[in-house]
Coordinates of C-alpha atoms in Angstrom, one line a residue:
M1 CA -0.2 -49.4 33.6
D2 CA -1.9 -49.9 30.2
S3 CA -0.6 -48.5 27.0
K4 CA -3.2 -45.6 26.9
M5 CA -2.1 -44.5 30.4
R6 CA 1.5 -44.6 29.4
R7 CA 0.9 -42.5 26.3
A8 CA -1.1 -40.0 28.3
L9 CA 1.7 -39.8 30.9
L10 CA 4.3 -39.3 28.2
Y11 CA 2.3 -36.4 26.7
I12 CA 2.0 -34.8 30.1
L13 CA 5.7 -35.1 30.8
F14 CA 6.7 -33.8 27.4
F15 CA 4.5 -30.7 27.4
S16 CA 5.3 -30.0 31.1
S17 CA 9.0 -30.0 30.3
V18 CA 8.4 -27.7 27.4
V19 CA 6.4 -25.3 29.5
T20 CA 9.0 -25.4 32.3
L21 CA 11.8 -24.6 29.9
A22 CA 10.0 -21.7 28.5
Q23 CA 9.0 -20.4 31.9
D24 CA 12.6 -20.6 33.2
K25 CA 13.8 -18.6 30.2
K26 CA 11.1 -16.1 30.7
E27 CA 12.2 -15.6 34.3
R28 CA 15.7 -14.8 33.3
V29 CA 14.7 -12.3 30.6
K30 CA 11.9 -9.9 31.8
V31 CA 9.6 -9.2 28.9
S32 CA 6.3 -7.5 28.7
M33 CA 3.2 -9.2 27.2
R34 CA 1.9 -5.7 26.2
D35 CA 2.8 -4.1 23.0
S36 CA 4.8 -0.9 23.2
L37 CA 2.7 0.7 20.5
D38 CA -0.9 0.1 21.5
G39 CA -0.6 -1.5 24.9
A40 CA -2.6 -4.5 23.7
F41 CA -1.8 -8.1 24.6
D42 CA 1.0 -9.2 22.3
M43 CA 3.4 -12.2 22.4
S44 CA 6.1 -10.8 20.1
D45 CA 8.7 -9.9 22.8
Y46 CA 8.0 -13.1 24.6
L47 CA 8.8 -15.1 21.5
I48 CA 11.9 -13.1 20.6
Y49 CA 13.6 -12.3 23.9
A50 CA 12.3 -15.1 26.2
H51 CA 12.4 -17.8 23.6
G52 CA 8.8 -18.6 24.5
F53 CA 6.3 -20.5 22.5
I54 CA 2.7 -20.2 21.4
A55 CA 0.6 -23.2 22.5
V56 CA -1.9 -23.8 19.7
P57 CA -4.8 -25.8 21.1
T58 CA -6.8 -27.5 18.3
I59 CA -10.4 -28.9 18.5
I60 CA -10.7 -31.8 16.0
T61 CA -14.1 -32.0 14.4
E62 CA -13.0 -34.1 11.5
P63 CA -15.6 -36.9 10.8
A64 CA -12.8 -39.2 9.5
F65 CA -11.3 -39.2 13.0
G66 CA -14.6 -39.7 15.0
S67 CA -15.8 -36.1 14.8
F68 CA -14.3 -35.0 18.1
G69 CA -10.8 -34.7 19.6
G70 CA -8.0 -32.4 20.5
A71 CA -4.4 -31.6 19.8
L72 CA -1.8 -29.4 21.4
V73 CA 0.9 -27.8 19.2
P74 CA 3.6 -25.8 21.0
V75 CA 5.3 -23.6 18.4
F76 CA 8.6 -21.7 18.9
I77 CA 9.4 -18.8 16.5
N78 CA 12.8 -17.3 16.3
K79 CA 13.1 -14.0 14.5
K80 CA 16.1 -13.7 12.2
D81 CA 17.9 -10.6 11.0
P82 CA 18.3 -10.0 7.3
Y83 CA 21.5 -11.4 5.8
V84 CA 24.0 -8.9 4.4
N85 CA 26.3 -10.3 1.8
P86 CA 29.8 -9.1 2.9
E87 CA 31.1 -8.9 -0.8
T88 CA 28.2 -7.2 -2.5
G89 CA 26.3 -5.6 0.4
K90 CA 23.1 -7.1 -0.9
I91 CA 20.4 -7.5 1.9
T92 CA 18.2 -10.6 1.8
P93 CA 15.3 -11.0 4.3
V94 CA 15.5 -14.2 6.3
R95 CA 12.4 -16.1 7.3
P96 CA 11.8 -16.8 11.0
E97 CA 12.8 -20.2 12.3
I98 CA 9.8 -22.3 13.4
T99 CA 10.1 -25.3 15.7
G100 CA 7.2 -27.3 17.1
A101 CA 5.6 -30.5 18.2
L102 CA 2.2 -32.0 18.2
G103 CA 0.2 -34.4 20.4
M104 CA -3.3 -35.5 19.2
Y105 CA -6.0 -37.7 20.5
T106 CA -9.6 -38.2 19.2
A107 CA -12.9 -39.8 20.2
N108 CA -12.3 -42.9 18.0
D109 CA -9.0 -43.7 19.8
S110 CA -6.8 -42.2 17.1
W111 CA -3.6 -40.6 18.5
A112 CA -0.4 -39.2 17.0
T113 CA 2.8 -37.4 17.9
M114 CA 5.0 -35.3 15.6
A115 CA 7.9 -32.9 15.6
F116 CA 8.7 -30.3 12.9
R117 CA 11.1 -27.5 12.1
S118 CA 11.7 -25.0 9.3
G119 CA 14.6 -22.6 9.0
T120 CA 17.2 -21.0 6.7
F121 CA 20.9 -21.3 6.1
A122 CA 21.2 -17.6 5.3
K123 CA 24.7 -17.5 3.9
Q124 CA 23.9 -20.4 1.5
G125 CA 20.4 -19.1 0.7
I126 CA 18.8 -22.4 1.5
T127 CA 15.5 -22.8 3.3
Y128 CA 14.5 -26.2 4.7
R129 CA 11.7 -28.1 6.4
A130 CA 11.8 -31.4 8.3
M131 CA 9.0 -33.4 9.9
A132 CA 8.7 -36.8 11.6
G133 CA 6.0 -38.5 13.6
Y134 CA 4.1 -41.6 14.6
G135 CA 0.4 -42.3 14.4
S136 CA -2.1 -44.9 15.4
L137 CA -5.1 -43.7 13.4
N138 CA -8.7 -45.0 12.9
I139 CA -9.8 -43.3 9.7
S140 CA -13.0 -43.4 7.7
L141 CA -12.3 -43.5 4.0
Y142 CA -14.7 -43.9 1.1
E143 CA -14.4 -46.1 -2.0
T144 CA -16.8 -46.5 -5.0
L145 CA -17.4 -50.2 -5.6
P146 CA -19.0 -51.8 -8.7
E147 CA -22.8 -52.3 -8.4
I148 CA -22.7 -51.0 -4.8
G149 CA -21.6 -47.4 -5.2
E150 CA -19.8 -45.4 -2.6
Q151 CA -19.0 -47.3 0.5
E152 CA -17.4 -46.2 3.8
F153 CA -14.6 -48.2 5.4
N154 CA -13.2 -47.7 8.9
F155 CA -9.5 -48.5 8.6
H156 CA -6.8 -48.7 11.3
F157 CA -3.4 -47.3 10.3
N158 CA -0.1 -47.6 12.2
T159 CA 2.1 -45.2 10.4
I160 CA 5.5 -43.5 10.5
P161 CA 5.8 -40.4 8.2
V162 CA 9.0 -38.5 7.5
Y163 CA 9.2 -35.4 5.3
L164 CA 12.3 -33.4 4.2
Q165 CA 12.5 -30.4 1.9
A166 CA 15.2 -27.9 0.9
L167 CA 14.9 -24.9 -1.4
K168 CA 17.8 -22.8 -2.9
L169 CA 17.1 -19.1 -3.4
L170 CA 18.2 -17.8 -6.8
N171 CA 19.7 -14.4 -7.6
N172 CA 16.2 -13.1 -7.4
P173 CA 15.2 -14.4 -3.9
K174 CA 11.5 -14.5 -4.9
W175 CA 12.4 -17.5 -7.0
S176 CA 13.7 -20.8 -5.6
V177 CA 14.2 -24.4 -6.7
G178 CA 14.9 -27.5 -4.7
G179 CA 14.0 -31.0 -3.8
K180 CA 11.9 -33.0 -1.3
Y181 CA 11.7 -36.5 0.1
F182 CA 8.7 -38.4 1.7
F183 CA 8.8 -41.7 3.6
L184 CA 5.8 -43.5 4.9
K185 CA 5.7 -46.8 6.7
T186 CA 2.1 -48.1 7.0
E187 CA 0.4 -51.1 8.6
L188 CA -3.2 -51.4 7.6
S189 CA -6.1 -53.4 9.1
L190 CA -9.9 -53.3 9.2
P191 CA -10.9 -54.0 12.8
G192 CA -13.8 -56.4 13.1
G193 CA -13.8 -57.5 9.5
N194 CA -11.8 -58.7 6.5
L195 CA -10.1 -56.2 4.2
P196 CA -12.1 -55.5 1.1
E197 CA -11.1 -56.9 -2.3
F198 CA -9.8 -53.6 -3.7
I199 CA -6.9 -53.7 -1.1
R200 CA -3.8 -55.1 -2.6
N201 CA -1.6 -57.4 -0.5
K202 CA 1.3 -54.9 -0.6
E203 CA -0.9 -52.2 0.9
V204 CA -1.4 -54.1 4.1
N205 CA 2.2 -53.6 5.2
S206 CA 3.9 -51.1 3.0
I207 CA 6.7 -48.6 2.6
T208 CA 6.2 -45.5 0.4
S209 CA 9.4 -43.7 -0.6
Q210 CA 9.1 -40.6 -2.8
L211 CA 11.7 -38.2 -4.3
G212 CA 10.6 -34.9 -5.8
G213 CA 11.4 -31.5 -7.1
I214 CA 10.0 -28.0 -6.5
V215 CA 10.0 -24.7 -8.4
Q216 CA 8.5 -21.7 -6.5
Y217 CA 7.9 -18.0 -6.9
D218 CA 6.9 -16.2 -3.6
D219 CA 6.6 -12.4 -3.1
R220 CA 4.2 -12.5 -0.2
D221 CA 4.9 -9.8 2.3
N222 CA 4.6 -12.2 5.2
I223 CA 4.6 -16.0 5.6
F224 CA 2.1 -16.1 8.5
T225 CA -0.8 -13.7 7.5
P226 CA 0.0 -12.0 4.2
D227 CA -1.7 -8.8 3.2
K228 CA -0.4 -8.8 -0.4
G229 CA 1.6 -10.9 -2.8
I230 CA 1.5 -14.2 -4.6
R231 CA 3.0 -17.7 -4.2
V232 CA 3.1 -20.0 -7.2
Q233 CA 4.5 -23.5 -6.8
G234 CA 4.8 -26.5 -9.0
S235 CA 6.2 -29.8 -7.6
F236 CA 6.3 -33.5 -8.3
F237 CA 6.9 -36.8 -6.5
W238 CA 8.3 -39.9 -8.0
S239 CA 7.9 -43.3 -6.3
D240 CA 9.6 -46.5 -7.4
N241 CA 11.1 -49.7 -6.0
I242 CA 14.6 -48.4 -7.0
I243 CA 14.3 -45.9 -4.1
G244 CA 12.8 -48.5 -1.7
S245 CA 9.1 -47.9 -2.4
D246 CA 6.4 -50.6 -2.7
F247 CA 4.5 -48.4 -5.2
D248 CA 5.4 -47.1 -8.7
S249 CA 3.7 -43.7 -9.3
W250 CA 4.1 -40.0 -10.1
R251 CA 2.3 -37.2 -8.3
I252 CA 2.1 -33.6 -9.6
N253 CA 1.0 -30.6 -7.5
Y254 CA 0.4 -27.0 -8.6
T255 CA -0.7 -24.2 -6.3
V256 CA -1.4 -20.5 -6.7
I257 CA -2.1 -18.5 -3.5
G258 CA -2.6 -14.7 -3.8
Y259 CA -3.5 -11.8 -1.6
K260 CA -4.5 -8.2 -2.5
P261 CA -5.7 -5.2 -0.5
I262 CA -9.2 -4.2 -1.7
T263 CA -9.4 -1.3 0.7
K264 CA -7.2 -0.3 3.7
K265 CA -9.0 -2.7 6.0
L266 CA -10.2 -5.3 3.5
I267 CA -7.8 -8.0 2.2
G268 CA -8.9 -10.4 -0.5
G269 CA -7.3 -13.8 -1.0
I270 CA -7.6 -16.6 -3.6
R271 CA -6.3 -20.2 -3.7
I272 CA -6.2 -22.5 -6.7
E273 CA -4.7 -26.0 -6.1
G274 CA -4.6 -29.2 -8.1
T275 CA -3.1 -32.6 -7.9
N276 CA -2.7 -35.4 -10.4
V277 CA -1.4 -38.9 -9.8
F278 CA -0.2 -41.4 -12.4
G279 CA 0.7 -45.1 -12.1
S280 CA -0.2 -47.2 -9.1
P281 CA 0.0 -45.3 -5.8
A282 CA -1.4 -46.7 -2.5
F283 CA -5.1 -46.1 -2.4
F284 CA -4.8 -44.1 0.8
L285 CA -2.3 -41.7 -0.8
K286 CA -4.6 -40.7 -3.7
P287 CA -5.3 -36.9 -3.6
A288 CA -8.4 -35.6 -1.8
V289 CA -10.3 -32.4 -1.8
D290 CA -8.9 -30.1 0.9
L291 CA -11.5 -27.5 1.9
R292 CA -12.7 -26.0 5.2
G293 CA -15.9 -27.9 6.0
T294 CA -15.1 -31.0 3.9
A295 CA -14.2 -34.3 5.6
A296 CA -10.6 -35.5 4.9
G297 CA -10.6 -38.3 2.4
R298 CA -14.3 -37.9 1.6
Y299 CA -13.7 -36.8 -2.0
Q300 CA -10.7 -38.7 -3.3
A301 CA -9.6 -39.7 -6.8
N302 CA -6.6 -39.6 -9.2
N303 CA -7.1 -35.9 -9.8
T304 CA -8.4 -33.1 -7.6
L305 CA -9.0 -29.4 -8.3
V306 CA -9.9 -26.9 -5.6
T307 CA -10.5 -23.1 -5.7
E308 CA -11.2 -21.1 -2.6
G309 CA -11.6 -17.4 -1.8
E310 CA -11.6 -15.4 1.4
L311 CA -12.0 -11.9 2.7
R312 CA -10.3 -10.5 5.9
W313 CA -11.9 -7.4 7.3
D314 CA -9.7 -5.7 9.9
A315 CA -12.7 -4.5 11.8
Y316 CA -11.3 -3.1 15.1
K317 CA -7.8 -2.6 16.3
R318 CA -6.2 -6.1 16.3
W319 CA -9.5 -7.9 15.6
S320 CA -10.4 -9.2 12.1
V321 CA -13.5 -10.9 10.7
M322 CA -13.1 -13.7 8.0
F323 CA -15.5 -14.8 5.2
F324 CA -14.6 -17.6 2.9
G325 CA -16.0 -20.2 0.5
G326 CA -14.7 -22.7 -2.0
L327 CA -15.4 -25.5 -4.4
G328 CA -13.6 -28.8 -5.2
S329 CA -13.8 -31.8 -7.5
A330 CA -12.2 -35.2 -7.3
F331 CA -12.2 -37.3 -10.5
D332 CA -10.3 -40.1 -12.2
D333 CA -10.5 -38.7 -15.8
Y334 CA -11.0 -35.1 -17.0
D335 CA -14.2 -35.9 -18.9
Q336 CA -15.6 -37.0 -15.5
M337 CA -14.8 -33.8 -13.7
F338 CA -18.4 -32.8 -13.2
D339 CA -20.0 -36.2 -13.1
K340 CA -20.2 -36.2 -9.3
P341 CA -21.5 -33.4 -7.1
L342 CA -18.9 -30.8 -6.3
A343 CA -17.6 -30.5 -2.8
Y344 CA -18.1 -27.1 -1.2
G345 CA -17.3 -25.3 2.0
Y346 CA -18.2 -21.8 3.3
G347 CA -18.1 -20.0 6.5
T348 CA -16.8 -17.2 8.7
G349 CA -14.4 -16.7 11.6
F350 CA -12.2 -14.2 13.4
R351 CA -8.5 -13.4 13.9
Y352 CA -6.5 -11.6 16.6
L353 CA -3.1 -10.1 15.9
I354 CA -1.3 -12.0 18.6
A355 CA 2.3 -11.2 17.6
R356 CA 2.6 -7.8 15.8
K357 CA 6.3 -8.1 15.0
F358 CA 5.7 -11.3 13.1
K359 CA 2.4 -10.2 11.6
L360 CA 1.0 -13.4 13.1
R361 CA -2.8 -13.7 13.6
M362 CA -4.7 -16.5 15.3
G363 CA -8.4 -17.3 15.5
I364 CA -11.2 -19.7 14.8
D365 CA -13.1 -20.6 11.6
V366 CA -16.6 -22.2 11.5
A367 CA -17.4 -23.9 8.1
K368 CA -20.3 -25.7 6.5
G369 CA -19.6 -28.4 3.9
N370 CA -21.7 -30.9 1.9
E371 CA -22.4 -33.1 5.0
Q372 CA -21.3 -31.3 8.1
W373 CA -20.3 -28.3 10.1
A374 CA -16.6 -28.0 11.3
Y375 CA -14.5 -25.8 13.5
Y376 CA -10.9 -24.9 13.1
I377 CA -8.4 -23.1 15.3
V378 CA -6.2 -21.3 12.8
F379 CA -2.5 -20.4 13.3
G380 CA -1.5 -17.7 10.8
S381 CA -3.3 -18.4 7.6
N382 CA -5.5 -21.4 6.8
W383 CA -3.5 -21.6 3.6
L384 CA -0.2 -21.7 5.5
R385 CA 2.2 -23.5 3.1

C-alpha cells in the first residue's frame, strides 16, 4: 500500500470514528433537529445535548494550492453556563468550548491534518487556544527579483506547526491580556529545480520559535456571528535563537473588527488589520494580504494593511444575504505603500442560522479579486478570530 493510500485510509478511519461516536451519543440522548421556536432545521440541541458536531466541508479554490481541493472540518461546540463568583455574586459569561480537527487534500498533492481546541477556565478567568498539525504542502509563492521583476516559485513544504495562546480576563471582562507561542518546523525544496539565490541556507531546514503578548478589548455580542460590538487587539511576536529559533525578528499585529446594526435586518461590519515585521524572518513567514478573492501569499512584504467592509441582510427567516469588498497593500517601506497596484476583493454570499442558541450562521461566499474568482464555505464569520 503506497503512502497516499495509507493517508486516505487514515482519514477515512478517523472521520468514521468521529461520526460513530457522535451517532452513538445521539442515540442515547433523543434530540430534535427542529427548533422549538420556529420549527426550522436547527443543530443547537444536537450540539448541546447529544454532544454532536458540525461537519464543515470546504472547497479549496486557492491558486497557491492548485486551485482545487477539499477539506473536512468536524467541529464540536460545548455550551457553557455563566460563571457566578461565590464571593461577590458577579456573573461572567463564558464562551463555548470549541474542539475540532481538519483533513485537507488539493489538486497539486498538498495535504494536511490538524487538531484544535479553545476553551475557558471560568474560575480563573482564563481563555485559551491550542492547535497542532502536520502538512505536506506544494505552495506557489511570489518574489520580486532584480531586473526580472515578480517571479512565481512552486515550493514544497513539509511542516509541523504548533500554536498556544492564553488570555486573562481583567476586572472588566471586556479587557484581557495574555501571551502566545508559535512553533514551526519546516523543510523546504523546489521540486524539479534548484532553490533560488534569495533562499538562505537556514531556510531550507528551519525551526521558527516565537513568543508574544496580546492586549484585547472585545464587547461583541457573539463570537460566531456578531450583530454589534467591537474587537480591538494588539499583539507581537519575538523570535530569537535564545528561544530556539533560527530567525531573529519581531512581528506586530493590530486588528479592529466592528459590527453595528444599520436597520433591524441590516448589519454592517468593518475590519482594519495591519502587520509589520522587523529583523530577518523566514521569507515564507512575511505577512501577506488576507482578503476574500486574493490568493494566499500573492501580495507579500514586510508590511501589510487591509481594510474590508461587509453588509449582512437578514432577508427571510433564517436566511441572510452577504455583500462585501476590501482593499489591501503589501509594501516594504511606508513611502512605497502605493507604488504597486492595490489588492482588492469583492463579492456576495448567503448565510443560514444553523444553530440559533449559539447564533451560529454558515454559508458560502463568492469573491472576485485581481486575478481570480474564489469560493469559500464560511463557518460563523469570515472574520472569525
